[in-house]
CSV table of C-alpha atoms in Angstrom, one decimal:
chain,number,residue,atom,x,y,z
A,1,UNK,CA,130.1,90.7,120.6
A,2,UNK,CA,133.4,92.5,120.0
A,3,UNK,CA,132.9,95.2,117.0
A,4,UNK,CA,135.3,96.9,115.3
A,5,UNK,CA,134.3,99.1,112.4
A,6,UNK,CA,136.7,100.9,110.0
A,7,UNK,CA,137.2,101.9,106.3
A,8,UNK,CA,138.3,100.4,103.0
A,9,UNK,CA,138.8,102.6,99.5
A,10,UNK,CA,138.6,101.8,96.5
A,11,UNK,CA,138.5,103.9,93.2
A,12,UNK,CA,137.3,106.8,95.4
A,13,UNK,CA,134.6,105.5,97.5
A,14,UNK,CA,135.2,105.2,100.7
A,15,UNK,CA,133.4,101.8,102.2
A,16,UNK,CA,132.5,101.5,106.0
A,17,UNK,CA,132.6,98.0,107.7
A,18,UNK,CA,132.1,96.3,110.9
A,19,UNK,CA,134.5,93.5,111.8
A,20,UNK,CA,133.0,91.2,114.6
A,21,UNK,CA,134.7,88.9,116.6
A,22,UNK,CA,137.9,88.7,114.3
A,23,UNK,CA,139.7,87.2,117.6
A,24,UNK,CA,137.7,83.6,117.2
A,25,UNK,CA,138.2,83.9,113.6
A,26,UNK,CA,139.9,81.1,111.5
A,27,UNK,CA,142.0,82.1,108.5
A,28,UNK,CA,141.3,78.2,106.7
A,29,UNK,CA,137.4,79.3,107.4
A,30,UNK,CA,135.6,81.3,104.5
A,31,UNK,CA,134.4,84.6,106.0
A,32,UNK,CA,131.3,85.4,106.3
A,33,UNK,CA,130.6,89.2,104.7
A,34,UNK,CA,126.9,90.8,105.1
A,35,UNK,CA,125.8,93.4,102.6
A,36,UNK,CA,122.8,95.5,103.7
A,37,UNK,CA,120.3,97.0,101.1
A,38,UNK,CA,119.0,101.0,99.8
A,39,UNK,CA,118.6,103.2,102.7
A,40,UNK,CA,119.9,101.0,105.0
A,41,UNK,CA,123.5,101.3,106.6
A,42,UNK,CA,126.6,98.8,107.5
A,43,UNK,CA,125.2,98.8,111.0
A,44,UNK,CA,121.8,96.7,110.0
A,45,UNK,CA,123.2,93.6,110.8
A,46,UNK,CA,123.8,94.1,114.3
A,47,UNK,CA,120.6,92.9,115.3
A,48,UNK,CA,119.5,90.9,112.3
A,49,UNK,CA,121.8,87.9,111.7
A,50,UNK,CA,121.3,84.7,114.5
A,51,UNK,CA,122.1,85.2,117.8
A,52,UNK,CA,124.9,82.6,118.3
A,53,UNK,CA,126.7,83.8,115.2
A,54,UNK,CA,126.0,87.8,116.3
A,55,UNK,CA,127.6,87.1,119.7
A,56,UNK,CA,130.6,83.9,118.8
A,57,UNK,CA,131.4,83.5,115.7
A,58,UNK,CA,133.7,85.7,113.6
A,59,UNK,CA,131.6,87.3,110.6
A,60,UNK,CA,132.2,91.4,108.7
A,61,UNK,CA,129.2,93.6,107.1
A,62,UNK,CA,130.1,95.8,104.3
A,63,UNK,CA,128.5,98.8,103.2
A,64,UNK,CA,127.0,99.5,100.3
A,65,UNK,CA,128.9,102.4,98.4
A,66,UNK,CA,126.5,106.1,98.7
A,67,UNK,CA,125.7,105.2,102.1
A,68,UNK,CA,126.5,107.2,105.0
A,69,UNK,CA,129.1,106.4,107.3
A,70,UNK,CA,130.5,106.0,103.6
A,71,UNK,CA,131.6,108.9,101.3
A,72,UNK,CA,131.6,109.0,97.6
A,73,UNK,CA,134.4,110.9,95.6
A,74,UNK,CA,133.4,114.6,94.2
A,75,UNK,CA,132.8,113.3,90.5
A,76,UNK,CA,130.2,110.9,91.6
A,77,UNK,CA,127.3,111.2,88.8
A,78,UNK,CA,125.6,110.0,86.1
A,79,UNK,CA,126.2,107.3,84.3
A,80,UNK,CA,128.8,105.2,86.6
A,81,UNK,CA,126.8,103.1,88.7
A,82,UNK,CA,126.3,99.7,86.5
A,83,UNK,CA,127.0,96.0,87.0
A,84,UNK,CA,130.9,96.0,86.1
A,85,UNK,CA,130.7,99.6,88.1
A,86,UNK,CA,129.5,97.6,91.2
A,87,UNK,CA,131.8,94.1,90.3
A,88,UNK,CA,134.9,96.5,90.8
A,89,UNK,CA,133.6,98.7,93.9
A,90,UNK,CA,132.2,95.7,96.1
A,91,UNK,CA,135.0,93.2,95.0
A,92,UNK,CA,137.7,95.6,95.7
A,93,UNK,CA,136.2,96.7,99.2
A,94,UNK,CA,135.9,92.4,99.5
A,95,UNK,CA,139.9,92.3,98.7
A,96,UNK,CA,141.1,94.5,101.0
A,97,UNK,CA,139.0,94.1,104.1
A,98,UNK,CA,139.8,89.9,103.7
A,99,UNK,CA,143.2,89.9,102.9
A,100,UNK,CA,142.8,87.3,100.8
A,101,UNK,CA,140.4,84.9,102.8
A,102,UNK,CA,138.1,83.1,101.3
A,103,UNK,CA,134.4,84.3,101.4
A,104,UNK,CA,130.6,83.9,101.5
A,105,UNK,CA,129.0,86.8,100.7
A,106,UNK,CA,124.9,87.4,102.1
A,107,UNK,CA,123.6,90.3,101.0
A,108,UNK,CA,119.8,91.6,101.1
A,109,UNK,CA,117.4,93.6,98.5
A,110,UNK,CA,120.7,95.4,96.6
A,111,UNK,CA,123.0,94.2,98.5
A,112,UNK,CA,121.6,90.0,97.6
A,113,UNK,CA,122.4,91.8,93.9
A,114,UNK,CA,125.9,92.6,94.8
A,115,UNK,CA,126.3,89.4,95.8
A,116,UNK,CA,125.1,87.5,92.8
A,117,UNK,CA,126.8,89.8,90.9
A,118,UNK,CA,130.4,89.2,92.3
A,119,UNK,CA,129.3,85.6,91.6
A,120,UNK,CA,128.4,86.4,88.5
A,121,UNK,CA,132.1,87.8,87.4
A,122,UNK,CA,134.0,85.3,89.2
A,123,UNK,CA,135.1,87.6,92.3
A,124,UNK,CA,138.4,85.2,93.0
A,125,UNK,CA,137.5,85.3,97.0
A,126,UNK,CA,134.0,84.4,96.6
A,127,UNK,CA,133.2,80.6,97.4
A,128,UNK,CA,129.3,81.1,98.2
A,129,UNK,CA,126.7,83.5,98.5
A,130,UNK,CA,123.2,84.0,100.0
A,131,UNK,CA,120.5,86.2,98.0
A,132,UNK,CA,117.9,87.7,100.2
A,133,UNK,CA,115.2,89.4,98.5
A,134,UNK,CA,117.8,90.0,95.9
A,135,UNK,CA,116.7,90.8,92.3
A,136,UNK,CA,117.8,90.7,88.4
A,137,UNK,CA,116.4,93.6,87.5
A,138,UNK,CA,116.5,97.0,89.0
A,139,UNK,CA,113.2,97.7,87.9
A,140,UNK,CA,111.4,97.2,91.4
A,141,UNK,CA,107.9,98.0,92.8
A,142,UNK,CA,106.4,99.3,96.3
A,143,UNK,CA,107.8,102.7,97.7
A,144,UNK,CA,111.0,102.0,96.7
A,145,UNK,CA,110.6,101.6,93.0
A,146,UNK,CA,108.7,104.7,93.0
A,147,UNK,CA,112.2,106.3,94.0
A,148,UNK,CA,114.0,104.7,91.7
A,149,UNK,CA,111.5,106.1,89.0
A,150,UNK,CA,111.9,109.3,90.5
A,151,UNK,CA,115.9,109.6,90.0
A,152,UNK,CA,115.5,107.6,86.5
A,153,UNK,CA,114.2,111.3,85.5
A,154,UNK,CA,116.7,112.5,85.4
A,155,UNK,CA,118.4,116.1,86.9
A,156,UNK,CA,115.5,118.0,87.1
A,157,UNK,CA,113.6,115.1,89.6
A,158,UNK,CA,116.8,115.4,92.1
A,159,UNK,CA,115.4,118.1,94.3
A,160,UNK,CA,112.0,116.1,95.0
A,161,UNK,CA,114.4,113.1,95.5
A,162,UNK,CA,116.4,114.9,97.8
A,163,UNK,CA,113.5,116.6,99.6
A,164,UNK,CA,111.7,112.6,100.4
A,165,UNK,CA,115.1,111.6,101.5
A,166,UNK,CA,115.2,114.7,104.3
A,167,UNK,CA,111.7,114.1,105.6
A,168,UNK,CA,112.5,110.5,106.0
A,169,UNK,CA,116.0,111.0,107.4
A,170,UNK,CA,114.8,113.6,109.9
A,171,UNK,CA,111.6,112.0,111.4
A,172,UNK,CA,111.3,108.5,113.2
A,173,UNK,CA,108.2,108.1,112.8
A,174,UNK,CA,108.0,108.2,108.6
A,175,UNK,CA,111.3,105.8,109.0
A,176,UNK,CA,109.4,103.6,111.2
A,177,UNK,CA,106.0,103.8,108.4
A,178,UNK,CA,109.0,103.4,105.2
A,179,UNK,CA,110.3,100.1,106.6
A,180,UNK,CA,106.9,98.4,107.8
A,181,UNK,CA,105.6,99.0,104.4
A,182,UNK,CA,108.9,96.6,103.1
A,183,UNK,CA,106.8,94.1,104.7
A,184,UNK,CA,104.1,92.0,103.7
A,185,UNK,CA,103.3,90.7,107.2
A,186,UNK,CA,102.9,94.1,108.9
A,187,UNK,CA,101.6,93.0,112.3
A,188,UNK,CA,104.5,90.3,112.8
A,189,UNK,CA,107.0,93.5,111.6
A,190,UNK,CA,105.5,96.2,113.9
A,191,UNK,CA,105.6,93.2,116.2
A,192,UNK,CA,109.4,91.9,116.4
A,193,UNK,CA,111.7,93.6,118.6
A,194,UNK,CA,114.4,93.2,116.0
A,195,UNK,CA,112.2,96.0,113.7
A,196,UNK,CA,112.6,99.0,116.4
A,197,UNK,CA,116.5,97.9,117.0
A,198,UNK,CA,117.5,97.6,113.7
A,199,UNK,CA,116.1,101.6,113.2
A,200,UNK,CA,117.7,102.7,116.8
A,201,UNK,CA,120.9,100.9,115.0
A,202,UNK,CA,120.8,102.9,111.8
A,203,UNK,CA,119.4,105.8,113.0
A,204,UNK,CA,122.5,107.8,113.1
A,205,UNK,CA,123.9,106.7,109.5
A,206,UNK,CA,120.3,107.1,108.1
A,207,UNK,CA,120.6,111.5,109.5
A,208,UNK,CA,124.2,111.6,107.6
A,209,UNK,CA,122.7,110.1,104.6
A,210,UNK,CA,124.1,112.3,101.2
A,211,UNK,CA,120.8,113.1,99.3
A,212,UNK,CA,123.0,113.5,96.0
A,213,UNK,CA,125.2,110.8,96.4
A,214,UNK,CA,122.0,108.5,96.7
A,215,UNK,CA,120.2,110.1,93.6
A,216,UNK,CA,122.8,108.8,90.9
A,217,UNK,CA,122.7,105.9,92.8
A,218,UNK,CA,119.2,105.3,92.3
A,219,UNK,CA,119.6,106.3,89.3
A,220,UNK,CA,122.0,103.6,88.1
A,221,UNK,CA,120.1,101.0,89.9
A,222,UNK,CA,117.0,101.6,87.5
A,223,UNK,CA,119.1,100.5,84.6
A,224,UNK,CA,121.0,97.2,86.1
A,225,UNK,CA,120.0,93.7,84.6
A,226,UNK,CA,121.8,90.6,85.2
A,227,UNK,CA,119.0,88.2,84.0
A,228,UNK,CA,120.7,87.4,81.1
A,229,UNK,CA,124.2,86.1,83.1
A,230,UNK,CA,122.7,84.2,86.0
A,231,UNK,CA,123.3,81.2,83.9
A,232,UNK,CA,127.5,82.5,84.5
A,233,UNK,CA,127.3,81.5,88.4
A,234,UNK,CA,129.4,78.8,89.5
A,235,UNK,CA,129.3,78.7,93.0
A,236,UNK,CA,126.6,77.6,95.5
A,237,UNK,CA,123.9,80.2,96.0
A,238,UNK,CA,121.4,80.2,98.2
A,239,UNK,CA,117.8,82.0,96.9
A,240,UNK,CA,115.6,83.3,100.3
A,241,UNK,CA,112.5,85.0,98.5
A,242,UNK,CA,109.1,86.1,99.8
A,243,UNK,CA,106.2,85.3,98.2
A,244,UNK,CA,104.8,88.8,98.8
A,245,UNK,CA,107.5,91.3,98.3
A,246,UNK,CA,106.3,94.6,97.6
A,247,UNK,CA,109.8,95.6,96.2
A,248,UNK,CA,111.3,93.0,94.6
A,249,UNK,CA,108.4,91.1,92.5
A,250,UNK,CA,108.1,87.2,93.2
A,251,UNK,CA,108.9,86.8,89.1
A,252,UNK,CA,112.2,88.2,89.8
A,253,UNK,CA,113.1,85.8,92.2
A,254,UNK,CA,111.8,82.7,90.6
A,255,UNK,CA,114.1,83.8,87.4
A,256,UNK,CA,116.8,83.3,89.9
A,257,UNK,CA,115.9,80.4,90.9
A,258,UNK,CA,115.4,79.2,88.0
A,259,UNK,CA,118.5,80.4,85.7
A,260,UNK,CA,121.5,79.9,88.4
A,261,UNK,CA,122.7,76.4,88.0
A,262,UNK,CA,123.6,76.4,91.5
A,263,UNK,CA,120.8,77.8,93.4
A,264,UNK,CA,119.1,76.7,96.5
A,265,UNK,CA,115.6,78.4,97.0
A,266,UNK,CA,113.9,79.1,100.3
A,267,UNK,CA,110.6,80.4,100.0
A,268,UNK,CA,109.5,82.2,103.0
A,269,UNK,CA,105.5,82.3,102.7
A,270,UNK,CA,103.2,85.3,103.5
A,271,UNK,CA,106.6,87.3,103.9
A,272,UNK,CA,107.6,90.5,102.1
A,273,UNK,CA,110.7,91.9,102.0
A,274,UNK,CA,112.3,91.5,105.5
A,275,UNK,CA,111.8,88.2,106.4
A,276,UNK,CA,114.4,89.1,109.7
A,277,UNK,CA,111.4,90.7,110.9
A,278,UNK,CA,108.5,89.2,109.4
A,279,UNK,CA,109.2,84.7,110.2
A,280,UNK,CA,112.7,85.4,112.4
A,281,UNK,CA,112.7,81.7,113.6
A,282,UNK,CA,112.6,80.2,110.4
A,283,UNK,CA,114.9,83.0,108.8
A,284,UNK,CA,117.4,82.4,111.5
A,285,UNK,CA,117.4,78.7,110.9
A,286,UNK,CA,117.8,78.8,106.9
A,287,UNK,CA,120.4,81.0,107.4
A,288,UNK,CA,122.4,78.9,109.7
A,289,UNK,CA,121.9,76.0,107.6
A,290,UNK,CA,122.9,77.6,104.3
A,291,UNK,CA,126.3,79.0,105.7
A,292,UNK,CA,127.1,75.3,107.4
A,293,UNK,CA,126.2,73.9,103.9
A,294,UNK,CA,128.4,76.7,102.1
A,295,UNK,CA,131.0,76.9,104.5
A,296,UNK,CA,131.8,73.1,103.7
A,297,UNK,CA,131.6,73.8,99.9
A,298,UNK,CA,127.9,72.1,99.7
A,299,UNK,CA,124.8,74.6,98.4
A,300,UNK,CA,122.9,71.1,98.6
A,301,UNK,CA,120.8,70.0,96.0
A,302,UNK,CA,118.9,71.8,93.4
A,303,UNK,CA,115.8,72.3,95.3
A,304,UNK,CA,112.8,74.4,97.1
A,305,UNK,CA,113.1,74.6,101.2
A,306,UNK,CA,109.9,75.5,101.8
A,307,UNK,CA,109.3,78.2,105.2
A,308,UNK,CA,105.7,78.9,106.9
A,309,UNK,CA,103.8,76.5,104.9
A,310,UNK,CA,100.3,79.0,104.1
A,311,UNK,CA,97.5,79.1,101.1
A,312,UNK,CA,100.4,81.8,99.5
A,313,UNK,CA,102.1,80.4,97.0
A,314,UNK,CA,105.4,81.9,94.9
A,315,UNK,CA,104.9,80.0,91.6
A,316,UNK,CA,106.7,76.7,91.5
A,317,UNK,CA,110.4,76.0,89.2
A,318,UNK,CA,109.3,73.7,87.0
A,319,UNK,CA,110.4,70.0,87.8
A,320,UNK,CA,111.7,71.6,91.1
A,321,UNK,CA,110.7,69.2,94.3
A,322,UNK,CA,110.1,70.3,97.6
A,323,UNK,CA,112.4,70.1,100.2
A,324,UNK,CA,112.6,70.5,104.0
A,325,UNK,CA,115.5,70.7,106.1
């Protein structure tokens, strides 16, 4: 695997990214761009997309603005981070680090967000994108709703914001409890050697976090609703959802599913929010054959691709069939 990792700015915000492999890549080929989700850093992905695409195919991850090694400019505050806010930031960053290429975009949590919501506004480079654990509505639930609640207070909640984001920068052990309580499936998290490298990974970013740049970024995210313009997608998406996310509720994702005329769902049973961890195999495999369906321009047909058949059900699209690949 041959990294490189550098900057892009745009309107202030300086984005990190890691460029892998560029020297196999094919300019006719769409890129493939990975966006990571809150709390995270640019340098998830090293251990958490499929082995033959980590080590031999070209691909990029992106970072999400607020997140350290990324820098925010000195007027970052209140009231700038919304859905056109975003549109411009992560379509910008897409612009320059592409040159023009063509791209699928898979993002997770907030970054599965960003990527419907490039779709969304008709990001000219964007040809395809992959939701995981994405969500309409920044309303979420689990540990990290309650911090989005915390910085929807307002000023006077920044300094216990700031003060959970130090304990949990500084101590391995309360990242390590954070990121298994993502997951629904516990045991197979705690269990996957992919869970302890993908916190050695972001370890470093996670210490250089900016407390205040991530509290009006939290804050913003409370407020952000695309429901009501899923219907505005045009390309193929793919929709990977859990049926037991304790972040992003299973409602959220079958509105998704439901309102993009494009979308693809896979429905990864008994799984919570980080199905890299929680069901790798079958992750692995649905992500390999959504980008060789969205690289050739095909999100396939309108239908549920159902993972790790169990008793668990996420509610059913109505007049949606099953499908298996």
């Amino acid at each position: 695997m041959n990294v490189r990792r550098g900057f892009v700015d745009i309107e202030g915000h300086r984005l990190a990214y890691l460029a892998v492999n560029e020297h196999v890549a094919r300019p006719e080929e769409p890129a493939v761009v990975f966006i990571h989700g809150v709390l995270a850093s640019v340098s998830f992905w090293l251990d958490a997309v499929p082995p033959e695409l980590r080590e031999n195919r070209p691909w990029y991850a992106l970072s999400l603005p607020a997140h350290h090694p990324s820098t925010v400019p000195a007027d970052f505050g209140p009231g700038q981070v919304d859905e056109p806010w975003f549109y411009r930031v992560m379509n910008g960053a897409l612009e320059q680090l592409l040159d023009g290429r063509r791209a699928i975009v898979v993002g997770h949590s907030t970054g599965g967000f960003c990527a419907l919501n490039l779709a969304i506004h008709r990001a000219p480079t964007v040809v395809g994108v992959v939701s995981v654990a994405g969500f309409h509505s920044g309303q979420w639930t689990g540990i990290e709703g309650q911090l989005v609640k915390l910085a929807g207070l307002g000023e006077w909640a920044r300094p216990l914001f700031t003060l959970n984001i130090l304990i949990a920068r500084h101590s391995k052990l309360v990242q390590r409890v954070f990121a298994t309580l993502l997951a629904h499936d516990r045991a197979a998290f705690r269990a996957s050697p992919l869970s302890q490298r993908m916190l050695d990974n972001i370890r470093a970013d996670t210490r250089g976090q900016d407390p205040s740049a991530l509290f009006w970024l939290f804050n913003g995210i409370g407020k952000l609703q695309i429901g009501h313009r899923l219907r505005d997608i045009g390309v193929p998406c793919f929709v990977f959802a859990g049926t037991h996310d304790p972040v992003v509720p299973a409602t959220q994702s079958l509105l998704i599913a439901g309102e993009v005329p494009t979308a693809r769902t896979v429905v990864f049973r008994g799984v919570g929010h980080m199905p890299f961890m929680e069901d790798t195999a079958a992750y692995f495999s649905a992500l390999e054959l959504a980008l060789r369906q969205l690289a050739h321009g095909d999100g396939g047909s309108r239908a549920e691709i159902s993972q790790r058949e169990t008793s668990d059900e996420l509610p059913r699209v109505s007049g949606r069939p099953a499908a298996h690949p």
